[in-house]
XYZ file of C-alpha atoms in Angstrom:
254
model
C -115.987 -7.557 -121.064
C -114.948 -8.920 -117.661
C -117.929 -7.306 -115.915
C -120.318 -8.652 -118.554
C -118.983 -12.170 -118.068
C -119.219 -11.904 -114.270
C -122.776 -10.545 -114.447
C -123.824 -13.371 -116.787
C -122.230 -15.980 -114.508
C -123.921 -14.587 -111.412
C -127.315 -14.435 -113.124
C -126.914 -18.033 -114.327
C -126.014 -19.104 -110.779
C -129.046 -17.314 -109.342
C -131.316 -18.970 -111.890
C -129.711 -22.352 -111.236
C -130.372 -22.083 -107.509
C -133.989 -21.071 -108.142
C -134.394 -24.060 -110.482
C -132.935 -26.385 -107.845
C -135.444 -25.116 -105.306
C -138.276 -25.673 -107.772
C -137.044 -29.146 -108.746
C -136.860 -30.185 -105.091
C -140.236 -28.722 -104.153
C -141.726 -32.184 -103.560
C -139.337 -32.775 -100.684
C -139.516 -31.247 -97.212
C -139.790 -27.462 -96.996
C -136.497 -25.681 -97.550
C -135.560 -23.074 -94.875
C -136.187 -19.565 -96.162
C -133.146 -18.141 -94.393
C -130.822 -20.382 -96.427
C -132.265 -18.972 -99.645
C -131.744 -15.463 -98.275
C -128.130 -16.328 -97.421
C -127.522 -17.580 -100.966
C -128.782 -14.513 -102.763
C -127.132 -12.192 -100.257
C -123.846 -13.977 -100.952
C -124.315 -13.528 -104.690
C -125.067 -9.849 -104.117
C -121.826 -9.429 -102.147
C -119.837 -11.145 -104.892
C -121.506 -8.957 -107.521
C -120.843 -5.758 -105.575
C -117.150 -6.600 -105.308
C -116.663 -7.117 -109.051
C -119.375 -5.232 -110.924
C -120.397 -1.608 -110.584
C -118.881 1.354 -108.721
C -116.856 -0.646 -106.210
C -115.378 -2.888 -108.874
C -114.361 0.152 -110.915
C -112.963 2.022 -107.913
C -110.856 -0.989 -106.923
C -108.592 -0.313 -109.924
C -107.640 3.098 -108.500
C -108.167 2.843 -104.735
C -106.497 0.290 -102.474
C -109.224 0.847 -99.896
C -111.908 -0.008 -102.460
C -109.846 -3.015 -103.525
C -109.697 -4.230 -99.938
C -113.433 -3.764 -99.483
C -113.903 -5.918 -102.572
C -111.509 -8.495 -101.105
C -113.564 -8.729 -97.913
C -116.813 -9.066 -99.840
C -115.541 -11.604 -102.375
C -113.118 -13.604 -100.246
C -114.815 -13.669 -96.838
C -118.404 -12.402 -96.616
C -119.773 -13.896 -99.854
C -118.218 -17.340 -99.186
C -119.599 -17.371 -95.637
C -123.126 -16.528 -96.793
C -122.984 -19.066 -99.614
C -121.678 -21.822 -97.346
C -124.525 -21.140 -94.903
C -127.017 -21.473 -97.761
C -126.089 -25.184 -98.119
C -125.842 -25.161 -101.936
C -124.782 -28.812 -102.202
C -127.866 -29.923 -100.291
C -130.065 -27.866 -102.610
C -128.436 -29.459 -105.639
C -128.791 -33.008 -104.312
C -132.468 -32.404 -103.546
C -133.048 -31.301 -107.151
C -131.186 -34.057 -109.002
C -132.489 -37.506 -109.912
C -131.152 -40.319 -107.724
C -128.528 -41.462 -110.235
C -127.040 -38.013 -110.741
C -127.211 -37.225 -107.035
C -125.185 -40.370 -106.336
C -122.636 -39.299 -108.963
C -122.239 -35.933 -107.226
C -121.879 -37.698 -103.870
C -119.135 -39.952 -105.297
C -117.296 -36.890 -106.584
C -117.498 -35.265 -103.146
C -115.944 -38.405 -101.624
C -113.070 -38.445 -104.125
C -109.437 -38.212 -102.948
C -109.021 -34.843 -104.713
C -111.921 -33.274 -102.818
C -110.661 -34.857 -99.588
C -107.284 -33.118 -100.040
C -108.625 -29.737 -101.165
C -111.170 -29.527 -98.357
C -108.764 -30.537 -95.618
C -108.593 -27.541 -93.250
C -104.797 -27.238 -93.452
C -104.758 -27.293 -97.261
C -107.732 -24.944 -97.493
C -106.091 -22.479 -95.083
C -102.815 -22.561 -97.009
C -104.608 -21.901 -100.304
C -106.554 -19.035 -98.758
C -104.004 -17.250 -96.588
C -101.054 -18.254 -98.754
C -102.730 -16.859 -101.846
C -103.198 -13.499 -100.105
C -99.555 -13.356 -99.019
C -98.447 -14.080 -102.585
C -100.829 -11.444 -103.951
C -99.657 -8.615 -101.689
C -95.954 -9.417 -101.267
C -95.071 -10.085 -104.910
C -95.547 -8.202 -108.209
C -98.782 -10.159 -108.725
C -100.805 -7.267 -107.305
C -99.581 -4.991 -110.118
C -99.890 -7.660 -112.797
C -103.511 -8.130 -111.741
C -104.319 -4.522 -112.634
C -102.490 -4.744 -115.962
C -104.069 -7.903 -117.357
C -107.726 -8.900 -117.572
C -106.781 -12.589 -117.461
C -104.617 -12.248 -114.355
C -107.329 -10.108 -112.774
C -109.908 -12.833 -113.467
C -107.674 -15.660 -112.206
C -106.773 -13.824 -108.989
C -110.389 -13.051 -108.144
C -111.463 -16.586 -109.002
C -108.843 -17.930 -106.614
C -109.827 -15.480 -103.882
C -113.459 -16.551 -104.060
C -112.914 -20.306 -104.401
C -110.221 -20.407 -101.721
C -112.473 -18.410 -99.396
C -115.402 -20.726 -100.056
C -113.465 -23.967 -99.586
C -111.821 -22.690 -96.400
C -115.134 -21.510 -94.938
C -116.836 -24.792 -95.855
C -114.018 -26.775 -94.229
C -114.481 -24.762 -91.028
C -118.244 -24.322 -90.631
C -119.922 -25.985 -93.619
C -123.555 -27.001 -93.107
C -123.665 -29.361 -96.069
C -122.996 -33.027 -95.380
C -119.218 -33.551 -95.507
C -117.787 -37.095 -95.563
C -114.314 -35.663 -94.854
C -115.193 -33.375 -91.944
C -112.120 -32.830 -89.770
C -112.240 -32.928 -85.984
C -113.249 -29.869 -83.992
C -109.772 -29.546 -82.466
C -108.082 -29.551 -85.857
C -110.485 -27.005 -87.316
C -110.154 -24.758 -84.273
C -106.350 -24.880 -84.442
C -106.302 -24.128 -88.162
C -108.749 -21.247 -87.723
C -106.511 -19.693 -85.061
C -103.492 -19.979 -87.371
C -105.454 -18.493 -90.281
C -106.628 -15.528 -88.209
C -103.038 -14.887 -87.148
C -101.737 -15.064 -90.736
C -104.488 -12.737 -91.985
C -103.890 -10.220 -89.191
C -100.113 -10.243 -89.639
C -100.534 -9.609 -93.367
C -102.800 -6.641 -92.638
C -100.193 -5.186 -90.269
C -97.459 -5.818 -92.841
C -99.472 -3.936 -95.470
C -99.938 -1.047 -93.056
C -96.155 -0.675 -92.793
C -95.243 -1.710 -96.371
C -97.766 -0.291 -98.804
C -97.777 -1.715 -102.347
C -95.743 0.243 -104.874
C -97.739 3.039 -106.456
C -100.297 3.184 -103.642
C -100.441 6.330 -101.515
C -99.545 5.830 -97.871
C -102.881 7.037 -96.472
C -104.861 4.878 -98.898
C -102.723 1.820 -98.154
C -102.970 2.268 -94.400
C -106.740 2.739 -94.458
C -107.076 -0.333 -96.671
C -104.861 -2.344 -94.318
C -106.978 -1.262 -91.334
C -110.103 -2.308 -93.225
C -108.537 -5.699 -93.887
C -107.561 -6.071 -90.230
C -110.795 -5.024 -88.540
C -113.160 -6.223 -91.271
C -111.421 -9.578 -91.343
C -111.662 -9.804 -87.557
C -115.425 -9.238 -87.720
C -115.872 -12.151 -90.128
C -113.461 -14.297 -88.131
C -115.546 -13.737 -84.993
C -118.574 -15.063 -86.886
C -116.565 -18.118 -87.930
C -115.549 -18.748 -84.331
C -119.146 -18.457 -83.130
C -120.385 -20.809 -85.854
C -117.594 -23.304 -85.205
C -118.324 -23.508 -81.481
C -122.078 -23.536 -82.054
C -121.676 -26.553 -84.334
C -119.463 -28.268 -81.775
C -121.994 -27.611 -78.997
C -124.895 -28.975 -81.039
C -122.919 -32.112 -81.873
C -121.792 -32.824 -78.301
C -124.545 -31.525 -75.999
C -126.229 -34.207 -73.856
C -129.597 -35.431 -75.047
C -132.528 -34.816 -72.753
C -134.476 -37.726 -71.333
C -137.607 -36.672 -73.211
C -135.638 -36.597 -76.440
C -134.310 -40.101 -75.792
C -137.813 -41.391 -75.057
C -139.115 -39.791 -78.242
C -136.348 -41.467 -80.257
C -137.060 -44.819 -78.636
C -140.789 -44.502 -79.321
C -140.261 -43.560 -82.980
C -137.930 -46.513 -83.498
């Protein structure tokens, strides 16, 4: 039942994105690579929850950790890079687009998307999952399983968007703050992976737990390197000096 629901949700999301592209076809051309990022992100989310990997995650900690990386880190990164909010705003009528923009400027969204809050929800949720009985409850209840995976995905998406989001963000934090939070998050994620290597969850074989912890450590590092590159690339683009020809072109067009 859970897999059927997830598959239906993912299909509806894929169709919704395609409709948004079609509805905004009268605007400027949409970059193809962003569409590729979106559907690749959906594919990663699907692979983590539906099919062989999703089934194996109930028995293998290594498979579970692979699903965690796909759902909580890789899929959110790809989806953030696809600029889904921009696609939606392009598709909506002016009135509804303004309503969405007002929601994005709301105090609630400002708090949730603050880098410190987003990092605490993301890393803190993982520490709670693996250092409390929640990990075992997740495998014994469909509802807990669904809630945990929903949190993992949403927390991963919000954190990634707060760090390197390409959509317009009225609450974008400074580069220094985002860089500091990212360093702290990487440390918390790495320490948790090392803790899991030495303290495997109850009922998980030592070899399986250690391999899963190594996957979390090195796989997480690979994604974190991408975040660092994207963060500094965005900073460079925002602060690099403008060329004289560019300034003349701007002056001419104005």
